[in-house]
């Protein structure tokens, strides 16, 4: 089985929670003992990997595996349960003392220190070849850089600790590095690590390890962030300064940053595509290409050729419980869940029609009222469907469970999901388990029982790289045809017309192309933990994440259920572009400044 076992480190962990280096391995089991043999050193390395985010476990964000809050914490979705902390983020009810705020900070710094300790001591391993020692040190180096990048996405500029691991009990008094300094460090480290990493895993047991492609993908992503509006000449954050007055966010726009990022993505594509990675494609039972199956199964097929980086251990069962409707009366718990992760109307409306046009395009053919006999791509026969969900693009049916849709698991017969108030998965029927929006997130839901634990969590796939490259090319060189080329490759795989074909005009100018790329990214990467960070780096959060959020009228039966209503008024202002630094750490490190507004 292609897996990497995430083992707990045998070294005792400290118990204090007062500094960002706490809860990292101490040296009570001597380093000599730990690194004498590969059997114990391997467990140490596995513990370094433990900080790779488990972004499926979003009901309880943070914790020791860095579970995400990104899907329910943006305009894609909402959780029905009040205890889910992304709900607090959405209404502005969180601060520097919130538990998940400290978890991410401490966990990633713990991983950073553990990676440094491994690199310092790995040469002492007696029963491992020099070549493998070099590879595993490179993996630790890459992980350390990746953990800095994860910190930067959340908190902005952070503290770079340097090459040598500080002592656990060190009383560090360090200022934050600027964002550009952080990016320079991360990209340099990833490039250095990539030189000693394999292109593909050496064997099945090393799937989930860092490869050359993983390191170079993260390197390009870091450069794209540095070029993005939040970090590149953002005078709105002129007050983000260290105590000596040093600006932490660049105050001068530099177009060359987009060029550098575009070059990094181009180098990745030239090196790895199509030999190592390629877009996932799947045929139907008759041998014909099927865009619905391709877009659905890319997230269900472990280690397919589109996967660049994945986490082998993940909270897939709770995630699938959230996506499986309540289905009152169904004959098996395998098809009975909560449906508690609701997709917003905002996200539903973002998907294109089958002809590749947005629903507000007069030529799209979108009809909001009435019903039609229609066979969705995952169904075996026609059924009466409300027109607003008819003739949508394949990715809509991959991503959204709507009223009247057929459930994926047909092992216990065909089940039609009904989401109106008294339907089999409605608010009144489910009690505390129902969709808060009248839709349920479906993307990445397996085809069998929801209660499984052996599927990977894809963290980066090639489609993301294509769209990132298109974005960077458009910003750095608008006349470059690669922006349109890679945008159209995504649309072609999705089974919708490419721009420049079937009467669909090529987006006009840099602004038009920017809008098209952002729309495509929102749809292609929906519910994959990108949108939360994209709206921030684009500096549009105050428009997209603030104010009324819409869904259907879940307290009513048909036809009133179909009325679009506001289910929540969300709060997003300038300070929400960055998480606060945990209060304990700001209080302990007198050089560490808090993010503005917190």
Coordinates of C-alpha atoms in Angstrom, one line a residue:
X1 CA 0.0 0.0 0.0
X2 CA 1.3 3.4 -1.0
X3 CA 1.6 5.1 2.3
X4 CA 3.8 7.0 4.8
X5 CA 3.1 6.1 8.4
X6 CA 2.9 9.1 10.6
X7 CA 4.4 7.9 13.8
X8 CA 4.6 9.8 17.1
X9 CA 8.1 10.6 18.0
X10 CA 9.4 8.6 20.9
X11 CA 11.1 11.6 22.3
X12 CA 9.2 13.1 25.3
X13 CA 7.4 16.4 24.5
X14 CA 7.4 19.4 26.7
X15 CA 4.2 20.6 28.3
X16 CA 4.5 24.4 28.4
X17 CA 2.5 26.4 26.1
X18 CA 4.0 29.9 26.6
X19 CA 6.3 30.3 23.6
X20 CA 6.1 29.4 20.0
X21 CA 9.0 26.9 20.4
X22 CA 7.1 24.9 23.1
X23 CA 5.8 21.4 22.5
X24 CA 8.7 20.5 20.2
X25 CA 10.9 17.4 20.9
X26 CA 13.3 18.0 23.8
X27 CA 16.5 16.1 24.2
X28 CA 15.7 13.9 27.2
X29 CA 16.3 10.9 24.9
X30 CA 19.8 11.8 23.7
X31 CA 20.4 12.7 20.1
X32 CA 23.0 10.0 20.0
X33 CA 20.5 7.4 20.8
X34 CA 17.9 8.8 18.4
X35 CA 20.2 9.0 15.4
X36 CA 22.2 5.9 16.0
X37 CA 20.0 3.8 13.8
X38 CA 17.5 4.5 11.0
X39 CA 14.7 2.8 12.9
X40 CA 14.6 5.6 15.5
X41 CA 15.7 8.4 13.2
X42 CA 12.9 7.4 10.8
X43 CA 10.4 8.0 13.5
X44 CA 11.9 11.4 14.1
X45 CA 11.5 12.2 10.4
X46 CA 7.9 10.9 10.5
X47 CA 7.2 13.3 13.3
X48 CA 8.5 16.2 11.1
X49 CA 6.0 15.2 8.5
X50 CA 3.2 15.2 11.1
X51 CA 2.8 19.0 10.7
X52 CA 1.7 18.6 7.1
X53 CA -1.8 20.1 7.3
X54 CA -4.8 17.7 7.7
X55 CA -7.2 20.1 5.9
X56 CA -10.2 17.7 5.9
X57 CA -10.7 18.0 9.6
X58 CA -12.3 21.4 9.5
X59 CA -14.9 21.0 12.3
X60 CA -12.1 21.3 14.8
X61 CA -9.4 23.4 13.2
X62 CA -5.9 23.6 14.4
X63 CA -5.0 20.9 16.9
X64 CA -1.8 19.0 16.5
X65 CA -2.4 18.1 12.8
X66 CA -3.1 21.6 11.6
X67 CA -6.6 20.9 10.5
X68 CA -8.0 23.7 8.3
X69 CA -10.9 26.1 8.7
X70 CA -10.6 27.3 5.1
X71 CA -13.7 25.9 3.4
X72 CA -16.3 27.0 5.9
X73 CA -14.3 30.1 6.6
X74 CA -14.8 31.7 3.2
X75 CA -17.7 32.4 0.8
X76 CA -17.7 28.8 -0.5
X77 CA -19.6 27.2 2.4
X78 CA -20.9 27.2 6.0
X79 CA -21.2 24.7 8.8
X80 CA -24.5 24.2 10.5
X81 CA -23.1 23.6 14.0
X82 CA -22.4 26.6 16.2
X83 CA -19.3 25.0 17.7
X84 CA -17.4 25.0 14.4
X85 CA -14.8 27.7 14.8
X86 CA -14.9 28.9 11.1
X87 CA -18.4 30.2 12.1
X88 CA -16.7 32.5 14.6
X89 CA -14.2 33.6 11.9
X90 CA -17.1 34.5 9.6
X91 CA -18.7 36.8 12.1
X92 CA -15.5 38.3 13.5
X93 CA -15.9 36.6 16.8
X94 CA -12.2 35.6 17.3
X95 CA -9.0 37.1 18.4
X96 CA -5.3 36.5 19.4
X97 CA -6.4 34.2 22.2
X98 CA -8.5 31.8 20.1
X99 CA -7.2 28.3 20.3
X100 CA -6.7 27.6 16.6
X101 CA -4.8 30.9 16.3
X102 CA -2.1 29.5 18.6
X103 CA -2.3 26.0 17.3
X104 CA -1.1 26.8 13.8
X105 CA 1.7 29.1 15.1
X106 CA 3.1 26.5 17.6
X107 CA 2.6 23.5 15.4
X108 CA 4.4 24.8 12.4
X109 CA 7.3 26.2 14.5
X110 CA 7.5 22.8 16.2
X111 CA 7.8 21.2 12.8
X112 CA 10.4 23.8 11.8
X113 CA 12.5 23.1 14.8
X114 CA 12.2 19.3 14.4
X115 CA 13.3 19.6 10.8
X116 CA 16.4 21.5 11.8
X117 CA 17.2 18.9 14.5
X118 CA 17.0 16.1 12.0
X119 CA 19.2 17.9 9.5
X120 CA 21.8 18.6 12.2
X121 CA 22.0 15.0 13.3
X122 CA 21.1 12.8 10.3
X123 CA 24.7 12.3 9.3
X124 CA 25.2 10.2 12.5
X125 CA 22.9 7.4 11.3
X126 CA 25.1 4.3 11.0
X127 CA 22.9 1.9 9.0
X128 CA 21.8 4.2 6.2
X129 CA 23.7 5.0 2.9
X130 CA 25.1 8.5 2.4
X131 CA 22.8 9.0 -0.6
X132 CA 19.7 8.2 1.5
X133 CA 20.9 10.4 4.3
X134 CA 21.3 13.2 1.8
X135 CA 17.7 12.6 0.5
X136 CA 16.1 12.6 3.9
X137 CA 18.0 15.7 5.0
X138 CA 16.7 17.4 1.8
X139 CA 13.1 16.3 2.7
X140 CA 13.5 17.8 6.1
X141 CA 14.9 21.0 4.6
X142 CA 11.9 21.2 2.2
X143 CA 9.4 20.6 5.0
X144 CA 11.0 23.3 7.1
X145 CA 10.6 25.8 4.2
X146 CA 7.0 24.6 3.5
X147 CA 6.1 25.1 7.1
X148 CA 7.3 28.7 6.9
X149 CA 5.2 29.2 3.8
X150 CA 2.1 27.8 5.6
X151 CA 2.8 30.3 8.5
X152 CA 3.2 33.1 6.0
X153 CA -0.2 32.3 4.3
X154 CA -1.9 32.6 7.7
X155 CA 0.0 35.3 9.6
X156 CA 2.0 37.2 6.9
X157 CA 5.6 38.1 7.8
X158 CA 7.0 35.7 10.4
X159 CA 10.3 35.1 12.3
X160 CA 12.9 33.1 10.4
X161 CA 14.9 31.1 13.0
X162 CA 17.9 30.3 10.8
X163 CA 19.8 27.1 10.2
X164 CA 20.4 25.8 13.7
X165 CA 17.5 24.7 15.9
X166 CA 17.2 26.9 19.0
X167 CA 17.0 25.2 22.4
X168 CA 13.5 24.3 23.6
X169 CA 13.8 26.6 26.6
X170 CA 15.5 29.4 24.7
X171 CA 14.2 32.9 25.6
X172 CA 14.1 34.2 22.1
X173 CA 13.7 37.9 21.6
X174 CA 13.5 38.2 17.8
X175 CA 11.7 40.6 15.5
X176 CA 9.7 39.5 12.4
X177 CA 11.4 39.3 9.1
X178 CA 9.8 41.2 6.2
X179 CA 7.5 39.2 3.9
X180 CA 10.1 39.6 1.1
X181 CA 12.8 38.2 3.3
X182 CA 10.6 35.3 4.3
X183 CA 10.0 34.5 0.6
X184 CA 13.7 34.8 -0.2
X185 CA 14.5 32.3 2.5
X186 CA 11.8 29.9 1.6
X187 CA 12.5 29.8 -2.1
X188 CA 16.3 29.5 -1.6
X189 CA 15.8 26.6 0.8
X190 CA 13.4 24.8 -1.5
X191 CA 15.7 25.2 -4.4
X192 CA 18.6 23.8 -2.3
X193 CA 16.4 20.9 -1.2
X194 CA 15.2 20.1 -4.7
X195 CA 18.8 19.4 -5.8
X196 CA 18.9 16.3 -3.5
X197 CA 15.4 15.1 -3.9
X198 CA 14.1 12.3 -6.3
X199 CA 11.7 13.1 -9.1
X200 CA 9.4 10.3 -8.0
X201 CA 9.2 8.3 -4.8
X202 CA 11.8 5.5 -4.6
X203 CA 9.2 2.9 -3.7
X204 CA 5.5 2.5 -2.6
X205 CA 6.4 3.2 1.0
X206 CA 7.7 6.7 0.2
X207 CA 4.5 8.0 -1.4
X208 CA 3.7 11.1 0.6
X209 CA 7.4 12.0 1.0
X210 CA 8.7 15.3 -0.5
X211 CA 9.9 15.0 -4.0
X212 CA 11.7 17.5 -6.3
X213 CA 8.3 18.4 -7.9
X214 CA 6.8 19.2 -4.5
X215 CA 9.7 21.5 -3.5
X216 CA 9.6 23.3 -6.8
X217 CA 5.8 23.7 -6.7
X218 CA 5.9 25.3 -3.3
X219 CA 8.8 27.5 -4.4
X220 CA 6.7 28.9 -7.3
X221 CA 3.7 29.3 -5.0
X222 CA 5.8 31.4 -2.5
X223 CA 6.9 33.6 -5.4
X224 CA 3.3 34.1 -6.5
X225 CA 2.3 35.2 -3.1
X226 CA 5.1 37.7 -3.0
X227 CA 3.9 39.2 -6.3
X228 CA 0.2 39.3 -5.2
X229 CA -1.5 42.6 -4.2
X230 CA -1.6 41.9 -0.5
X231 CA 2.2 41.7 -0.4
X232 CA 3.4 43.7 -3.3
X233 CA 3.3 47.5 -2.8
X234 CA 0.4 47.3 -0.3
X235 CA 0.3 50.8 1.3
X236 CA -2.8 49.9 3.2
X237 CA -0.4 48.0 5.5
X238 CA 2.1 50.8 5.9
X239 CA 1.6 50.5 9.6
X240 CA 2.8 46.9 9.7
X241 CA 6.3 47.7 11.0
X242 CA 8.8 46.3 13.5
X243 CA 9.6 48.3 16.6
X244 CA 12.6 49.8 14.8
X245 CA 10.3 51.1 12.0
X246 CA 11.1 48.4 9.4
X247 CA 8.3 47.8 7.0
X248 CA 7.1 44.2 6.9
X249 CA 5.0 44.5 3.8
X250 CA 6.6 45.9 0.6
X251 CA 5.4 49.5 0.1
X252 CA 6.6 49.7 -3.6
X253 CA 5.0 47.7 -6.3
X254 CA 7.4 45.5 -8.2
X255 CA 6.2 44.0 -11.5
X256 CA 9.3 41.9 -11.7
X257 CA 7.9 39.7 -8.9
X258 CA 5.2 38.5 -11.3
X259 CA 7.9 37.7 -13.9
X260 CA 9.9 35.7 -11.4
X261 CA 6.9 33.7 -10.3
X262 CA 5.9 33.0 -13.9
X263 CA 9.4 31.8 -14.6
X264 CA 9.3 29.5 -11.7
X265 CA 6.0 27.9 -12.8
X266 CA 7.3 27.7 -16.4
X267 CA 10.4 25.9 -15.2
X268 CA 8.2 23.5 -13.2
X269 CA 6.0 22.7 -16.3
X270 CA 9.0 22.3 -18.5
X271 CA 10.7 19.9 -16.1
X272 CA 7.8 17.7 -15.0
X273 CA 4.9 17.9 -17.5
X274 CA 3.9 15.6 -19.1
X275 CA 6.6 13.1 -18.0
X276 CA 6.0 13.2 -14.3
X277 CA 2.6 15.0 -13.9
X278 CA -0.3 15.4 -16.2
X279 CA -4.0 16.4 -16.0
X280 CA -6.1 13.4 -14.9
X281 CA -8.5 12.1 -17.6
X282 CA -11.0 9.3 -17.4
X283 CA -13.1 7.5 -20.0
X284 CA -16.7 6.2 -19.5
X285 CA -17.7 2.5 -19.8
X286 CA -17.8 2.9 -23.5
X287 CA -14.3 4.2 -23.8
X288 CA -15.2 7.8 -24.5
X289 CA -13.6 10.7 -22.6
X290 CA -15.9 11.8 -19.7
X291 CA -15.2 15.2 -18.2
X292 CA -17.5 14.6 -15.2
X293 CA -15.7 11.4 -14.2
X294 CA -12.4 13.2 -14.8
X295 CA -13.2 16.1 -12.5
X296 CA -14.8 13.9 -9.9
X297 CA -12.2 11.1 -9.7
X298 CA -9.1 13.2 -9.8
X299 CA -9.7 13.7 -6.0
X300 CA -10.7 10.1 -5.4
X301 CA -7.9 8.2 -7.2
X302 CA -4.9 8.0 -5.0
X303 CA -1.6 9.0 -6.5
X304 CA -2.9 9.6 -10.0
X305 CA -0.7 11.6 -12.3
X306 CA -2.1 14.9 -11.5
X307 CA -1.2 14.7 -7.8
X308 CA 1.9 16.6 -6.8
X309 CA 1.6 16.5 -3.0
X310 CA -0.8 14.6 -0.8
X311 CA -1.2 13.7 2.9
X312 CA -1.7 10.0 3.5
X313 CA -3.3 10.3 6.9
X314 CA -6.4 12.6 6.9
X315 CA -9.7 13.2 8.6
X316 CA -11.6 11.9 5.6
X317 CA -14.4 10.2 7.6
X318 CA -15.6 13.3 9.4
X319 CA -15.3 15.2 6.2
X320 CA -17.5 12.7 4.3
X321 CA -20.0 12.7 7.2
X322 CA -20.4 16.4 6.7
X323 CA -21.0 15.9 2.9
X324 CA -23.4 12.9 3.2
X325 CA -27.0 14.0 3.5
X326 CA -29.1 13.0 6.5
X327 CA -31.3 10.7 4.3
X328 CA -33.9 9.9 6.8
X329 CA -35.4 6.4 6.3
X330 CA -32.4 5.1 4.3
X331 CA -31.6 1.4 5.0
X332 CA -27.9 1.8 5.9
X333 CA -25.8 4.2 7.9
X334 CA -23.4 4.1 5.0
X335 CA -25.6 6.5 3.2
X336 CA -26.8 8.5 6.3
X337 CA -24.7 11.5 7.4
X338 CA -25.3 15.0 8.5
X339 CA -25.1 17.2 5.4
X340 CA -23.8 19.8 7.8
X341 CA -21.4 21.5 5.3
X342 CA -23.6 23.7 3.1
X343 CA -22.4 25.3 -0.1
X344 CA -23.4 28.9 -0.4
X345 CA -25.6 30.3 -3.2
X346 CA -22.7 32.5 -4.0
X347 CA -20.6 29.4 -4.8
X348 CA -23.4 27.7 -6.6
X349 CA -23.9 30.7 -8.9
X350 CA -20.2 30.8 -9.7
X351 CA -20.3 27.6 -11.7
X352 CA -20.7 28.0 -15.5
X353 CA -23.4 26.6 -17.7
X354 CA -22.7 23.7 -20.0
X355 CA -21.8 26.1 -22.8
X356 CA -19.0 27.6 -20.7
X357 CA -20.8 30.9 -19.9
X358 CA -21.5 32.5 -16.6
X359 CA -25.2 32.4 -15.6
X360 CA -25.5 36.2 -15.9
X361 CA -24.4 36.0 -19.5
X362 CA -27.5 36.6 -21.7
X363 CA -26.3 33.8 -24.0
X364 CA -25.8 31.3 -21.2
X365 CA -29.3 29.8 -21.4
X366 CA -29.7 29.9 -17.7
X367 CA -33.3 29.6 -16.5
X368 CA -34.1 30.2 -12.8
X369 CA -37.8 29.3 -12.7
X370 CA -39.6 26.1 -13.4
X371 CA -38.5 22.5 -13.9
X372 CA -37.3 20.3 -16.8
X373 CA -36.8 16.6 -17.4
X374 CA -33.0 16.3 -17.3
X375 CA -30.4 13.6 -16.8
X376 CA -27.4 14.9 -14.7
X377 CA -24.0 13.3 -15.7
X378 CA -24.0 11.1 -12.6
X379 CA -27.5 9.7 -13.2
X380 CA -28.8 6.8 -15.2
X381 CA -32.1 8.4 -16.3
X382 CA -34.0 11.6 -16.7
X383 CA -35.7 13.1 -13.7
X384 CA -37.5 16.4 -13.0
X385 CA -35.0 19.0 -11.9
X386 CA -35.4 22.6 -11.1
X387 CA -34.1 24.7 -14.1
X388 CA -31.5 26.6 -12.1
X389 CA -29.6 23.3 -11.8
X390 CA -30.2 22.0 -15.3
X391 CA -27.5 22.1 -18.0
X392 CA -24.8 23.3 -15.7
X393 CA -21.1 22.4 -16.4
X394 CA -19.8 19.0 -15.2
X395 CA -17.9 20.5 -12.2
X396 CA -21.2 21.7 -10.8
X397 CA -22.5 18.2 -10.5
X398 CA -19.1 17.1 -9.0
X399 CA -19.2 19.8 -6.4
X400 CA -22.8 20.3 -5.3
X401 CA -25.6 18.2 -3.9
X402 CA -28.8 20.1 -4.6
X403 CA -32.5 19.2 -4.0
X404 CA -33.5 16.3 -6.2
X405 CA -30.0 15.0 -6.9
X406 CA -29.2 11.3 -6.8
X407 CA -26.8 10.3 -4.1
X408 CA -23.4 8.8 -5.1
X409 CA -23.6 5.6 -3.2
X410 CA -26.2 3.4 -4.9
X411 CA -25.3 0.2 -3.1
X412 CA -28.6 0.4 -1.2
X413 CA -30.7 1.5 -4.1
X414 CA -31.1 4.9 -5.7
X415 CA -31.6 7.7 -3.1
X416 CA -32.9 11.1 -4.1
X417 CA -31.7 13.8 -1.7
X418 CA -34.5 16.2 -0.6
X419 CA -33.3 19.3 1.2
X420 CA -36.5 21.3 1.7
X421 CA -37.6 21.7 5.3
X422 CA -39.5 18.3 5.7
X423 CA -37.5 16.5 3.0
X424 CA -35.4 13.4 3.9
X425 CA -32.4 15.7 4.6
X426 CA -34.2 18.9 5.5
X427 CA -33.9 21.1 8.6
X428 CA -37.0 19.8 10.4
X429 CA -36.2 16.2 9.6
X430 CA -32.5 16.3 10.5
X431 CA -32.9 18.1 13.8
X432 CA -29.3 19.3 14.4
X433 CA -28.0 17.8 11.2
X434 CA -29.0 19.6 8.0
X435 CA -27.6 21.9 5.4
X436 CA -27.6 25.6 6.6
X437 CA -27.8 26.7 2.9
X438 CA -30.0 24.3 1.1
X439 CA -27.0 22.8 -0.8
X440 CA -24.4 20.4 0.4
X441 CA -20.7 20.3 -0.6
X442 CA -20.1 17.1 -2.6
X443 CA -16.6 17.5 -4.0
X444 CA -14.1 14.8 -2.9
X445 CA -17.0 12.6 -1.6
X446 CA -16.3 8.9 -2.1
X447 CA -18.7 6.6 -3.9
X448 CA -19.1 4.2 -1.0
X449 CA -19.6 4.4 2.8
X450 CA -18.8 7.7 4.4
X451 CA -17.0 6.1 7.3
X452 CA -13.6 5.3 5.8
X453 CA -10.1 6.3 6.7
X454 CA -7.7 5.2 4.0
X455 CA -7.8 7.8 1.3
X456 CA -5.3 10.5 0.8
X457 CA -5.8 14.3 1.0
X458 CA -4.5 16.1 -2.1
X459 CA -2.8 19.3 -1.2
X460 CA -1.4 20.4 -4.5
X461 CA -2.4 19.1 -8.0
X462 CA -1.4 20.1 -11.5
X463 CA -4.6 22.1 -12.3
X464 CA -3.6 24.5 -9.5
X465 CA -0.2 25.0 -11.1
X466 CA -1.7 25.6 -14.5
X467 CA -4.0 28.3 -13.2
X468 CA -1.3 29.9 -11.1
X469 CA 1.0 30.0 -14.1
X470 CA -1.7 31.6 -16.2
X471 CA -2.3 34.2 -13.5
X472 CA 1.4 35.1 -13.2
X473 CA 1.9 35.2 -17.0
X474 CA -1.1 37.5 -17.4
X475 CA 0.2 39.9 -14.8
X476 CA 3.8 39.9 -16.1
X477 CA 3.3 39.6 -19.8
X478 CA -0.3 40.1 -20.9
X479 CA 0.5 39.4 -24.6
X480 CA 1.9 36.0 -23.8
X481 CA -0.4 33.3 -25.3
X482 CA 0.4 30.9 -22.4
X483 CA -2.2 32.6 -20.2
X484 CA -5.0 31.6 -22.6
X485 CA -3.4 28.2 -23.3
X486 CA -3.3 27.0 -19.7
X487 CA -6.7 28.5 -18.9
X488 CA -8.2 26.6 -21.9
X489 CA -6.5 23.4 -20.9
X490 CA -8.4 23.5 -17.6
X491 CA -11.7 24.2 -19.5
X492 CA -11.1 21.5 -22.0
X493 CA -10.6 18.9 -19.3
X494 CA -13.8 20.2 -17.6
X495 CA -15.8 19.6 -20.8
X496 CA -16.8 23.1 -21.5
X497 CA -15.9 25.3 -24.6
X498 CA -12.5 26.9 -24.6
X499 CA -12.3 30.6 -25.0
X500 CA -12.0 31.4 -28.7
X501 CA -14.2 28.5 -29.7
X502 CA -18.0 28.0 -30.2
X503 CA -18.6 31.8 -30.2
X504 CA -17.0 32.2 -26.8
X505 CA -14.8 35.3 -27.1
X506 CA -11.2 35.4 -25.7
X507 CA -11.2 37.6 -22.6
X508 CA -10.3 41.1 -23.6
X509 CA -7.1 42.6 -22.4
X510 CA -5.2 42.0 -19.1
X511 CA -8.2 42.9 -17.0
X512 CA -10.6 40.6 -18.8
X513 CA -8.1 37.7 -18.7
X514 CA -7.5 38.3 -14.9
X515 CA -11.2 38.1 -14.3
X516 CA -11.5 34.9 -16.4
X517 CA -8.6 33.2 -14.6
X518 CA -10.0 34.1 -11.2
X519 CA -13.4 32.7 -12.1
X520 CA -11.8 29.5 -13.4
X521 CA -9.7 29.1 -10.3
X522 CA -12.7 29.6 -8.1
X523 CA -14.6 26.8 -9.9
X524 CA -11.8 24.3 -10.6
X525 CA -10.3 24.5 -7.1
X526 CA -13.7 24.9 -5.2
X527 CA -13.7 23.4 -1.7
X528 CA -10.0 22.5 -2.0
X529 CA -8.8 25.1 0.6
X530 CA -7.6 27.7 -1.9
X531 CA -10.3 30.3 -2.0
X532 CA -9.7 31.4 1.7
X533 CA -6.2 32.5 0.8
X534 CA -6.8 33.6 -2.8
X535 CA -9.3 36.4 -1.8
X536 CA -6.7 37.6 0.7
X537 CA -3.7 37.7 -1.5
X538 CA -5.8 39.4 -4.2
X539 CA -6.9 41.9 -1.5
X540 CA -10.6 41.5 -2.3
X541 CA -11.8 40.0 1.0
X542 CA -13.6 43.1 2.0
X543 CA -15.8 42.6 -1.1
X544 CA -16.3 38.9 -1.2
X545 CA -16.3 37.8 2.4
X546 CA -18.1 40.8 4.0
X547 CA -21.8 41.3 4.2
X548 CA -24.8 39.1 3.4
X549 CA -24.2 35.4 2.5
X550 CA -27.0 33.7 0.7
X551 CA -28.6 30.2 0.5
X552 CA -32.1 28.8 0.0
X553 CA -35.0 29.1 2.4
X554 CA -34.3 26.0 4.4
X555 CA -37.2 26.6 6.9
X556 CA -39.8 26.2 4.1
X557 CA -41.1 23.4 1.9
X558 CA -41.6 23.8 -1.8
X559 CA -41.9 26.2 -3.5
X560 CA -40.8 28.7 -0.9
X561 CA -37.7 26.6 -0.3
X562 CA -36.3 27.9 -3.6
X563 CA -36.3 31.5 -2.5
X564 CA -32.8 32.9 -2.1
X565 CA -32.4 34.4 1.4
X566 CA -29.6 35.7 3.6
X567 CA -28.5 33.1 6.1
X568 CA -25.7 35.2 7.6
X569 CA -24.2 38.6 7.5
X570 CA -20.4 38.1 7.6
X571 CA -17.7 40.4 8.9
X572 CA -14.4 41.0 7.1
X573 CA -12.3 44.1 7.5
X574 CA -8.7 45.1 7.0
X575 CA -7.4 43.2 10.0
X576 CA -8.8 39.9 8.8
X577 CA -6.3 39.7 5.9
X578 CA -3.9 38.2 8.5
X579 CA -4.4 36.1 11.6
X580 CA -3.3 37.7 14.8
X581 CA -0.1 36.5 16.4
X582 CA -1.0 34.5 19.5
X583 CA -1.1 36.9 22.5
X584 CA 1.2 34.7 24.7
X585 CA 4.0 34.9 22.1
X586 CA 3.6 38.7 21.6
X587 CA 3.8 39.1 25.4
X588 CA 6.9 36.8 25.7
X589 CA 8.9 38.2 22.8
X590 CA 9.3 41.9 23.3
X591 CA 10.5 42.3 19.7
X592 CA 7.5 40.6 18.2
X593 CA 4.9 43.0 16.9
X594 CA 1.2 42.2 16.6
X595 CA -0.6 42.4 13.2
X596 CA -2.5 45.7 12.7
X597 CA -6.0 45.8 14.2
X598 CA -5.5 43.0 16.6

